[in-house]
Amino acid sequence: MNPARRCSALLSQACISKLEGSATRRAFSPASAVLPSRCHYPGGEKVGRQLKSLGASTTVPGHNVNVSVCPMGNNSSRLLSALAQTLNSIPLDQTEENLDQKDVIELDPDQLLRESKEALRRRPARPRRDLIYPKDAVPCRHKLGPSIRVIQWNILAQALGEGKDGFIRCPLEALNWKERKYLILEEILTYRPDIVCLQEVDHYYDTFQPIMASLGYHGSFLAKPWSPCLDVEQNNGPDGCALFYRRSRFSLQTTINLRLSAMMLPTNQVAIVQVLNCRLTGQQLCVAVTHLKARSGWERLRSAQGADLLQSLQSLTAKNRGSHVQSGGTNPLVVCGDLNAEPSEDVYRRFRSSPLGLDSAYKLLSTDGQTEPPYTTWKIRSSGESCSTLDYIWYTRNVLSVDCLLDIPTEEQIGPDRLPSFHYPSDHLSLLCDISFREAL
């Protein structure tokens, strides 16, 4: 194992061990990380660079490493340049939560969207996608409050896209972070979600956290203990899951960071679970984001990871039962994730048959309401073409209703070179739906 990856793993393991000893576990912030003493080795500059990219305050013995917040990367943006200057003036020992709530400038989402479009003017437009309204949607008179917009998206880690995934039909120029980040922001800003669930995030601290905070979101991030991004030269640190919610719509009750287990053994996959209080309705909503083990041959591991997550969610929702529980005695729950599993896999059946009463939102796009989309990811690697349904938004069907969903682009819209591309930043499609609390009957 290379030394940089070993140090990252040690940091993550120390963090997770600490988190597991607490009933209510806060999201790990690398700003408080200390480099383990066993990581004294030649080449410490690389670890310093990796921790620097995370915003960590540390010293690598024997080397001059001046750690500061990573720049935004594209000085052509007035908004982002101002934001970068603000970040560079913030003490490094400041916590993620504090950074969310003070010492950040407010960004105008419309102006940032215009800047994103300007930065992308030489690229073809993103595929047009329409909002589809299910024919059997619950009537408005049976809903509590306005809809909550949720987006689920594996955004493709920058280090993996450029260094490991091998998208043979996608030019490296299309994966340039200085422009690709604007494609990702454009997608989010276009739909203005209340909750954002992301996977393969390796630019959290230098891009997504500060920008989303300045747009009014609170964010949490949890890195994989053994991120494959660290095997790539010039990486930006480990990738992981991120969860954002709009502060004007929700307040936070509980955050739990999970390292998923299989057969009592910890694995490399993680999940963030948060219990939110809706400011408009007074209802509680539990939201989870995860990313299960990839590739064929690991079906049993994915099933075990899914079972572990579902068990944790059952325990959490049982503890939070009370006046906020809806009809049927079930807490409202939304689980977003790249499960890396087709609907034929056992882990999908676990979610569908769980005592939590979960259903998959995107089945509602089908004519029978029982069939998943034909694909949520479509890519071409040297090993061949892969067109699969791996991404899902699950919801408790008896207490939440799905009001509308973002449709899936056609094969023609995606194009013959598939994803990612100049007009789409990830090999996975974003999923989006509006959900509402059902009125108790």
Short mmCIF file of C-alpha atoms in Angstrom, two decimals:
data_model
loop_
_atom_site.label_atom_id
_atom_site.label_comp_id
_atom_site.label_asym_id
_atom_site.label_seq_id
_atom_site.Cartn_x
_atom_site.Cartn_y
_atom_site.Cartn_z
CA MET A 1 0.00 0.00 0.00
CA ASN A 2 1.42 3.43 -0.86
CA PRO A 3 2.15 5.66 2.18
CA ALA A 4 -0.31 8.40 1.21
CA ARG A 5 -3.18 5.95 1.08
CA ARG A 6 -2.10 4.38 4.38
CA CYS A 7 -2.17 7.76 6.12
CA SER A 8 -5.61 8.56 4.73
CA ALA A 9 -6.88 5.19 5.91
CA LEU A 10 -5.44 5.74 9.38
CA LEU A 11 -7.06 9.14 9.60
CA SER A 12 -10.43 7.77 8.49
CA GLN A 13 -10.21 4.76 10.81
CA ALA A 14 -9.38 6.95 13.81
CA CYS A 15 -12.29 9.19 12.95
CA ILE A 16 -14.77 6.33 12.54
CA SER A 17 -13.68 4.68 15.79
CA LYS A 18 -14.31 7.94 17.59
CA LEU A 19 -17.69 8.38 15.91
CA GLU A 20 -18.83 4.87 16.74
CA GLY A 21 -18.45 5.60 20.46
CA SER A 22 -21.11 8.30 20.39
CA ALA A 23 -24.88 7.85 20.33
CA THR A 24 -25.31 10.92 18.15
CA ARG A 25 -22.31 11.08 15.82
CA ARG A 26 -21.27 14.30 14.16
CA ALA A 27 -19.91 14.44 10.63
CA PHE A 28 -16.10 14.13 10.51
CA SER A 29 -14.35 17.36 9.57
CA PRO A 30 -10.75 16.96 8.40
CA ALA A 31 -10.08 20.48 9.67
CA SER A 32 -9.42 18.90 13.07
CA ALA A 33 -7.34 15.97 11.79
CA VAL A 34 -3.82 15.33 13.10
CA LEU A 35 -1.37 13.32 11.07
CA PRO A 36 -0.59 10.03 12.88
CA SER A 37 3.01 9.74 14.10
CA ARG A 38 3.48 6.43 12.30
CA CYS A 39 3.18 8.27 8.97
CA HIS A 40 6.67 9.81 9.15
CA TYR A 41 8.15 8.80 5.84
CA PRO A 42 9.96 10.22 2.83
CA GLY A 43 7.46 11.80 0.46
CA GLY A 44 5.43 13.42 3.23
CA GLU A 45 4.88 16.34 0.87
CA LYS A 46 2.21 14.30 -0.92
CA VAL A 47 0.24 13.64 2.24
CA GLY A 48 0.60 17.33 3.05
CA ARG A 49 -0.90 18.16 -0.32
CA GLN A 50 -3.76 15.74 0.23
CA LEU A 51 -4.55 17.08 3.68
CA LYS A 52 -4.19 20.59 2.34
CA SER A 53 -6.84 19.80 -0.27
CA LEU A 54 -9.11 18.80 2.60
CA GLY A 55 -8.46 22.00 4.51
CA ALA A 56 -6.61 20.11 7.26
CA SER A 57 -4.32 21.89 9.70
CA THR A 58 -1.22 19.73 10.01
CA THR A 59 2.54 19.59 9.86
CA VAL A 60 4.48 16.80 8.20
CA PRO A 61 7.71 16.28 10.19
CA GLY A 62 10.84 16.99 8.23
CA HIS A 63 9.04 18.93 5.51
CA ASN A 64 7.91 22.49 4.94
CA VAL A 65 4.17 22.21 4.26
CA ASN A 66 2.18 25.42 4.49
CA VAL A 67 -1.44 24.34 4.66
CA SER A 68 -4.21 26.64 3.49
CA VAL A 69 -7.66 26.31 1.99
CA CYS A 70 -7.54 25.02 -1.56
CA PRO A 71 -8.37 27.65 -4.23
CA MET A 72 -11.50 27.32 -6.32
CA GLY A 73 -9.58 26.71 -9.52
CA ASN A 74 -11.11 29.16 -12.02
CA ASN A 75 -10.36 32.82 -11.50
CA SER A 76 -12.61 33.86 -14.37
CA SER A 77 -15.62 33.84 -12.03
CA ARG A 78 -16.09 37.00 -9.99
CA LEU A 79 -18.41 35.24 -7.56
CA LEU A 80 -16.18 32.25 -7.02
CA SER A 81 -13.04 34.40 -6.78
CA ALA A 82 -14.67 36.45 -4.03
CA LEU A 83 -15.72 33.26 -2.31
CA ALA A 84 -12.18 31.87 -2.52
CA GLN A 85 -10.80 35.02 -0.91
CA THR A 86 -13.34 34.71 1.88
CA LEU A 87 -12.33 31.09 2.47
CA ASN A 88 -8.64 31.96 2.61
CA SER A 89 -9.36 34.43 5.41
CA ILE A 90 -11.10 31.82 7.61
CA PRO A 91 -9.02 30.17 10.37
CA LEU A 92 -8.26 26.56 9.47
CA ASP A 93 -9.41 25.23 12.83
CA GLN A 94 -12.94 26.47 12.19
CA THR A 95 -15.47 23.66 12.12
CA GLU A 96 -17.62 22.77 9.14
CA GLU A 97 -20.76 23.78 10.99
CA ASN A 98 -19.37 27.23 11.80
CA LEU A 99 -18.25 27.69 8.23
CA ASP A 100 -21.80 27.01 7.16
CA GLN A 101 -23.25 29.71 9.35
CA LYS A 102 -20.82 32.62 9.38
CA ASP A 103 -17.86 34.19 7.64
CA VAL A 104 -19.18 33.26 4.20
CA ILE A 105 -20.56 35.54 1.55
CA GLU A 106 -24.04 34.99 0.16
CA LEU A 107 -24.23 33.99 -3.48
CA ASP A 108 -27.09 34.90 -5.77
CA PRO A 109 -28.14 31.55 -7.31
CA ASP A 110 -29.44 33.22 -10.47
CA GLN A 111 -26.17 35.07 -11.02
CA LEU A 112 -24.14 31.93 -10.31
CA LEU A 113 -26.29 30.02 -12.78
CA ARG A 114 -25.63 32.71 -15.40
CA GLU A 115 -21.91 32.50 -14.69
CA SER A 116 -22.04 28.73 -15.04
CA LYS A 117 -23.74 29.01 -18.42
CA GLU A 118 -21.17 31.60 -19.51
CA ALA A 119 -18.30 29.32 -18.44
CA LEU A 120 -19.90 26.52 -20.48
CA ARG A 121 -20.76 28.55 -23.57
CA ARG A 122 -18.40 26.51 -25.77
CA ARG A 123 -19.96 23.22 -24.69
CA PRO A 124 -23.20 21.72 -26.03
CA ALA A 125 -26.28 22.16 -23.85
CA ARG A 126 -27.19 19.55 -21.26
CA PRO A 127 -29.93 17.12 -22.32
CA ARG A 128 -33.37 18.62 -21.87
CA ARG A 129 -35.30 16.81 -19.15
CA ASP A 130 -38.94 17.33 -18.22
CA LEU A 131 -40.75 16.93 -14.93
CA ILE A 132 -43.23 14.06 -15.11
CA TYR A 133 -46.31 13.97 -12.86
CA PRO A 134 -47.51 10.46 -11.92
CA LYS A 135 -51.11 9.84 -12.89
CA ASP A 136 -51.98 8.44 -9.46
CA ALA A 137 -50.34 11.24 -7.45
CA VAL A 138 -51.97 12.08 -4.11
CA PRO A 139 -54.37 15.08 -4.39
CA CYS A 140 -53.12 18.33 -2.86
CA ARG A 141 -55.87 18.31 -0.23
CA HIS A 142 -54.32 15.19 1.31
CA LYS A 143 -50.80 16.69 1.62
CA LEU A 144 -49.15 18.63 4.42
CA GLY A 145 -47.28 21.69 3.17
CA PRO A 146 -45.47 22.29 -0.12
CA SER A 147 -43.33 19.66 -1.85
CA ILE A 148 -39.75 18.90 -0.88
CA ARG A 149 -37.38 18.60 -3.84
CA VAL A 150 -34.72 15.89 -3.53
CA ILE A 151 -31.84 15.26 -5.91
CA GLN A 152 -29.71 12.09 -5.95
CA TRP A 153 -26.51 12.04 -8.00
CA ASN A 154 -23.23 10.19 -8.32
CA ILE A 155 -21.26 13.12 -9.71
CA LEU A 156 -18.11 11.12 -10.64
CA ALA A 157 -15.02 11.76 -8.56
CA GLN A 158 -12.59 13.94 -10.45
CA ALA A 159 -9.60 11.70 -9.70
CA LEU A 160 -11.47 8.62 -10.94
CA GLY A 161 -12.77 10.29 -14.08
CA GLU A 162 -9.34 11.51 -15.11
CA GLY A 163 -7.18 8.77 -13.67
CA LYS A 164 -8.86 5.37 -13.22
CA ASP A 165 -12.26 4.90 -14.85
CA GLY A 166 -11.02 4.80 -18.44
CA PHE A 167 -13.94 6.30 -20.37
CA ILE A 168 -12.46 5.60 -23.78
CA ARG A 169 -15.00 7.67 -25.73
CA CYS A 170 -14.78 10.71 -23.48
CA PRO A 171 -11.97 13.20 -24.27
CA LEU A 172 -9.87 14.21 -21.26
CA GLU A 173 -10.66 17.82 -22.10
CA ALA A 174 -14.32 17.13 -21.32
CA LEU A 175 -13.32 16.09 -17.80
CA ASN A 176 -11.39 19.28 -17.03
CA TRP A 177 -12.48 20.25 -13.51
CA LYS A 178 -12.44 23.99 -14.22
CA GLU A 179 -15.41 23.51 -16.54
CA ARG A 180 -16.89 20.22 -15.32
CA LYS A 181 -17.65 21.72 -11.90
CA TYR A 182 -19.83 24.30 -13.64
CA LEU A 183 -21.80 21.54 -15.35
CA ILE A 184 -22.47 19.98 -11.95
CA LEU A 185 -23.41 23.33 -10.39
CA GLU A 186 -25.62 24.18 -13.37
CA GLU A 187 -27.61 20.97 -12.84
CA ILE A 188 -28.12 21.71 -9.15
CA LEU A 189 -28.88 25.41 -9.64
CA THR A 190 -31.37 24.69 -12.43
CA TYR A 191 -33.60 22.60 -10.17
CA ARG A 192 -33.00 24.35 -6.79
CA PRO A 193 -33.47 21.22 -4.62
CA ASP A 194 -34.20 21.35 -0.89
CA ILE A 195 -32.11 18.21 -0.25
CA VAL A 196 -29.01 17.20 -2.23
CA CYS A 197 -27.51 13.70 -1.93
CA LEU A 198 -24.20 13.13 -3.73
CA GLN A 199 -21.72 10.30 -4.14
CA GLU A 200 -18.09 10.27 -5.38
CA VAL A 201 -17.47 13.75 -4.02
CA ASP A 202 -13.75 14.54 -3.92
CA HIS A 203 -14.00 18.33 -4.11
CA TYR A 204 -16.19 18.84 -1.05
CA TYR A 205 -14.08 21.23 1.02
CA ASP A 206 -12.75 23.40 -1.79
CA THR A 207 -15.87 23.57 -3.96
CA PHE A 208 -19.20 22.11 -2.85
CA GLN A 209 -19.21 22.96 0.84
CA PRO A 210 -18.35 26.65 0.48
CA ILE A 211 -20.57 27.20 -2.55
CA MET A 212 -23.55 25.35 -1.12
CA ALA A 213 -23.13 27.09 2.24
CA SER A 214 -23.21 30.44 0.47
CA LEU A 215 -26.39 29.36 -1.31
CA GLY A 216 -28.10 28.65 2.02
CA TYR A 217 -27.39 24.93 2.50
CA HIS A 218 -25.91 23.03 5.42
CA GLY A 219 -23.57 20.26 4.31
CA SER A 220 -22.10 17.05 5.73
CA PHE A 221 -19.42 14.85 4.19
CA LEU A 222 -18.08 11.38 4.96
CA ALA A 223 -15.10 9.99 3.07
CA LYS A 224 -14.51 6.34 2.24
CA PRO A 225 -11.86 4.89 4.57
CA TRP A 226 -9.88 3.51 1.61
CA SER A 227 -10.73 5.81 -1.28
CA PRO A 228 -9.44 4.69 -4.69
CA CYS A 229 -8.91 8.38 -5.51
CA LEU A 230 -5.75 8.30 -3.42
CA ASP A 231 -4.13 5.93 -5.91
CA VAL A 232 -4.28 8.70 -8.52
CA GLU A 233 -1.45 11.23 -8.79
CA GLN A 234 -2.47 14.85 -8.15
CA ASN A 235 -5.67 13.74 -6.44
CA ASN A 236 -7.79 16.05 -4.32
CA GLY A 237 -8.15 13.69 -1.38
CA PRO A 238 -10.57 10.80 -0.76
CA ASP A 239 -14.04 10.68 -2.26
CA GLY A 240 -17.18 10.07 -0.24
CA CYS A 241 -20.85 10.89 0.28
CA ALA A 242 -22.23 14.38 0.84
CA LEU A 243 -25.63 15.48 2.08
CA PHE A 244 -26.94 19.06 1.89
CA TYR A 245 -30.23 20.50 3.09
CA ARG A 246 -31.65 23.99 2.70
CA ARG A 247 -31.43 25.77 6.05
CA SER A 248 -34.52 27.88 5.38
CA ARG A 249 -36.59 24.71 5.02
CA PHE A 250 -35.08 22.39 7.64
CA SER A 251 -33.32 22.39 10.97
CA LEU A 252 -31.04 19.54 12.01
CA GLN A 253 -31.94 17.22 14.85
CA THR A 254 -29.43 14.37 14.46
CA THR A 255 -26.52 13.36 12.23
CA ILE A 256 -25.18 9.81 12.21
CA ASN A 257 -22.19 8.76 10.12
CA LEU A 258 -22.05 5.06 9.35
CA ARG A 259 -19.30 2.80 8.12
CA LEU A 260 -21.29 -0.05 6.63
CA SER A 261 -20.54 -3.57 7.79
CA ALA A 262 -20.87 -7.00 6.20
CA MET A 263 -20.97 -10.10 8.39
CA MET A 264 -19.85 -8.00 11.39
CA LEU A 265 -16.79 -6.70 9.52
CA PRO A 266 -16.39 -3.03 8.54
CA THR A 267 -16.23 -2.32 4.82
CA ASN A 268 -15.07 0.58 2.68
CA GLN A 269 -18.57 1.95 2.09
CA VAL A 270 -20.26 4.65 4.18
CA ALA A 271 -23.60 6.38 4.72
CA ILE A 272 -24.76 9.68 6.19
CA VAL A 273 -28.10 9.70 8.00
CA GLN A 274 -29.79 12.89 9.21
CA VAL A 275 -33.05 13.55 11.00
CA LEU A 276 -34.41 16.91 9.86
CA ASN A 277 -37.24 19.03 11.21
CA CYS A 278 -39.34 20.68 8.52
CA ARG A 279 -39.83 24.33 9.46
CA LEU A 280 -43.05 24.65 7.44
CA THR A 281 -44.95 21.62 8.72
CA GLY A 282 -43.24 20.68 11.98
CA GLN A 283 -42.79 17.15 10.62
CA GLN A 284 -39.62 15.09 10.91
CA LEU A 285 -37.90 13.66 7.86
CA CYS A 286 -35.07 11.14 8.03
CA VAL A 287 -32.71 11.32 5.03
CA ALA A 288 -29.90 8.92 4.19
CA VAL A 289 -27.29 8.90 1.43
CA THR A 290 -25.02 5.97 0.60
CA HIS A 291 -22.83 4.38 -2.07
CA LEU A 292 -22.51 0.59 -2.02
CA LYS A 293 -19.68 -1.60 -3.29
CA ALA A 294 -19.22 -1.51 -7.07
CA ARG A 295 -18.64 -4.16 -9.74
CA SER A 296 -19.96 -7.62 -10.49
CA GLY A 297 -19.00 -10.45 -8.17
CA TRP A 298 -19.73 -8.41 -5.06
CA GLU A 299 -23.48 -8.99 -4.91
CA ARG A 300 -23.40 -10.70 -1.50
CA LEU A 301 -21.34 -7.89 -0.01
CA ARG A 302 -23.77 -5.27 -1.36
CA SER A 303 -26.67 -7.22 0.11
CA ALA A 304 -24.99 -7.31 3.51
CA GLN A 305 -24.18 -3.60 3.34
CA GLY A 306 -27.78 -2.82 2.46
CA ALA A 307 -29.03 -4.96 5.33
CA ASP A 308 -26.72 -3.12 7.73
CA LEU A 309 -27.96 0.28 6.58
CA LEU A 310 -31.60 -0.75 6.79
CA GLN A 311 -31.09 -2.10 10.31
CA SER A 312 -29.50 1.20 11.37
CA LEU A 313 -32.40 3.12 9.87
CA GLN A 314 -34.91 0.93 11.69
CA SER A 315 -33.16 1.58 14.99
CA LEU A 316 -32.96 5.31 14.37
CA THR A 317 -36.57 5.75 13.30
CA ALA A 318 -37.74 3.67 16.26
CA LYS A 319 -35.92 6.05 18.64
CA ASN A 320 -37.49 9.09 17.00
CA ARG A 321 -41.10 7.94 17.12
CA GLY A 322 -43.46 10.31 18.85
CA SER A 323 -45.70 13.20 17.97
CA HIS A 324 -44.04 13.57 14.57
CA VAL A 325 -44.94 10.06 13.39
CA GLN A 326 -47.37 9.99 10.48
CA SER A 327 -50.22 7.62 9.70
CA GLY A 328 -49.30 3.97 9.91
CA GLY A 329 -46.84 4.53 12.76
CA THR A 330 -43.87 5.02 10.41
CA ASN A 331 -41.38 7.88 10.33
CA PRO A 332 -41.00 9.61 6.95
CA LEU A 333 -37.79 8.35 5.40
CA VAL A 334 -35.91 9.08 2.15
CA VAL A 335 -32.90 6.96 1.18
CA CYS A 336 -30.82 8.09 -1.79
CA GLY A 337 -27.92 6.20 -3.23
CA ASP A 338 -25.87 4.59 -5.89
CA LEU A 339 -26.47 1.01 -4.82
CA ASN A 340 -24.36 -0.36 -7.70
CA ALA A 341 -27.10 -2.98 -8.01
CA GLU A 342 -29.66 -3.74 -10.69
CA PRO A 343 -33.27 -4.36 -9.59
CA SER A 344 -32.63 -8.09 -9.98
CA GLU A 345 -30.10 -8.11 -7.13
CA ASP A 346 -30.81 -9.23 -3.58
CA VAL A 347 -30.00 -5.83 -2.06
CA TYR A 348 -32.79 -4.25 -4.14
CA ARG A 349 -35.22 -6.86 -2.84
CA ARG A 350 -34.07 -6.10 0.71
CA PHE A 351 -34.97 -2.44 0.30
CA ARG A 352 -38.32 -3.23 -1.33
CA SER A 353 -39.35 -5.72 1.37
CA SER A 354 -37.97 -3.82 4.35
CA PRO A 355 -40.25 -3.30 7.39
CA LEU A 356 -39.58 0.42 6.83
CA GLY A 357 -42.16 0.34 4.03
CA LEU A 358 -39.88 1.71 1.32
CA ASP A 359 -40.69 2.05 -2.35
CA SER A 360 -38.59 3.27 -5.28
CA ALA A 361 -39.73 6.64 -6.60
CA TYR A 362 -38.55 6.13 -10.16
CA LYS A 363 -40.82 3.16 -10.72
CA LEU A 364 -43.57 5.76 -11.06
CA LEU A 365 -42.17 6.78 -14.45
CA SER A 366 -43.20 3.41 -15.90
CA THR A 367 -46.64 2.74 -17.31
CA ASP A 368 -47.36 0.02 -14.75
CA GLY A 369 -45.72 1.86 -11.85
CA GLN A 370 -43.66 -1.25 -11.06
CA THR A 371 -40.68 -1.04 -13.40
CA GLU A 372 -37.43 0.84 -12.88
CA PRO A 373 -35.97 3.00 -15.68
CA PRO A 374 -33.92 1.13 -18.29
CA TYR A 375 -30.75 2.92 -17.14
CA THR A 376 -29.38 5.51 -14.73
CA THR A 377 -25.78 5.12 -15.94
CA TRP A 378 -24.44 4.52 -19.44
CA LYS A 379 -20.71 4.41 -20.13
CA ILE A 380 -18.12 2.90 -22.44
CA ARG A 381 -14.87 1.55 -21.05
CA SER A 382 -12.18 -0.60 -22.64
CA SER A 383 -14.01 -3.61 -21.19
CA GLY A 384 -17.13 -2.70 -23.13
CA GLU A 385 -20.37 -0.74 -22.93
CA SER A 386 -22.37 -0.69 -19.69
CA CYS A 387 -25.98 0.44 -19.52
CA SER A 388 -27.47 -0.16 -16.06
CA THR A 389 -29.96 0.99 -13.44
CA LEU A 390 -27.94 1.46 -10.25
CA ASP A 391 -29.26 4.69 -8.67
CA TYR A 392 -32.40 5.07 -6.58
CA ILE A 393 -34.53 7.35 -4.43
CA TRP A 394 -36.43 5.29 -1.85
CA TYR A 395 -39.27 6.74 0.24
CA THR A 396 -41.81 5.54 2.81
CA ARG A 397 -44.86 5.05 0.64
CA ASN A 398 -47.55 5.23 3.34
CA VAL A 399 -46.47 8.61 4.76
CA LEU A 400 -44.86 10.33 1.77
CA SER A 401 -46.13 10.87 -1.76
CA VAL A 402 -44.18 11.53 -4.96
CA ASP A 403 -45.55 14.56 -6.77
CA CYS A 404 -43.24 14.62 -9.81
CA LEU A 405 -39.97 13.20 -11.15
CA LEU A 406 -37.30 14.32 -13.59
CA ASP A 407 -37.45 12.08 -16.61
CA ILE A 408 -34.58 10.02 -18.03
CA PRO A 409 -32.83 11.32 -21.18
CA THR A 410 -33.25 9.27 -24.32
CA GLU A 411 -30.43 7.38 -26.03
CA GLU A 412 -30.38 10.08 -28.72
CA GLN A 413 -30.01 12.83 -26.10
CA ILE A 414 -27.19 10.98 -24.37
CA GLY A 415 -25.34 10.49 -27.65
CA PRO A 416 -23.30 7.67 -29.18
CA ASP A 417 -20.25 8.29 -26.98
CA ARG A 418 -22.42 7.88 -23.85
CA LEU A 419 -21.43 9.40 -20.50
CA PRO A 420 -19.57 11.41 -19.32
CA SER A 421 -19.24 13.87 -22.18
CA PHE A 422 -18.86 17.53 -23.06
CA HIS A 423 -22.55 18.04 -22.34
CA TYR A 424 -22.90 15.91 -19.20
CA PRO A 425 -20.41 15.81 -16.28
CA SER A 426 -20.92 12.30 -14.88
CA ASP A 427 -21.35 8.72 -15.99
CA HIS A 428 -24.48 8.65 -13.79
CA LEU A 429 -27.68 10.60 -14.40
CA SER A 430 -29.08 12.78 -11.67
CA LEU A 431 -32.41 11.64 -10.21
CA LEU A 432 -34.85 14.19 -8.86
CA CYS A 433 -38.30 14.04 -7.35
CA ASP A 434 -40.70 16.25 -5.40
CA ILE A 435 -42.16 14.55 -2.33
CA SER A 436 -44.81 15.63 0.16
CA PHE A 437 -45.96 14.56 3.60
CA ARG A 438 -49.27 12.73 3.39
CA GLU A 439 -52.01 14.06 5.61
CA ALA A 440 -52.90 11.64 8.41
CA LEU A 441 -56.25 9.99 7.66
#
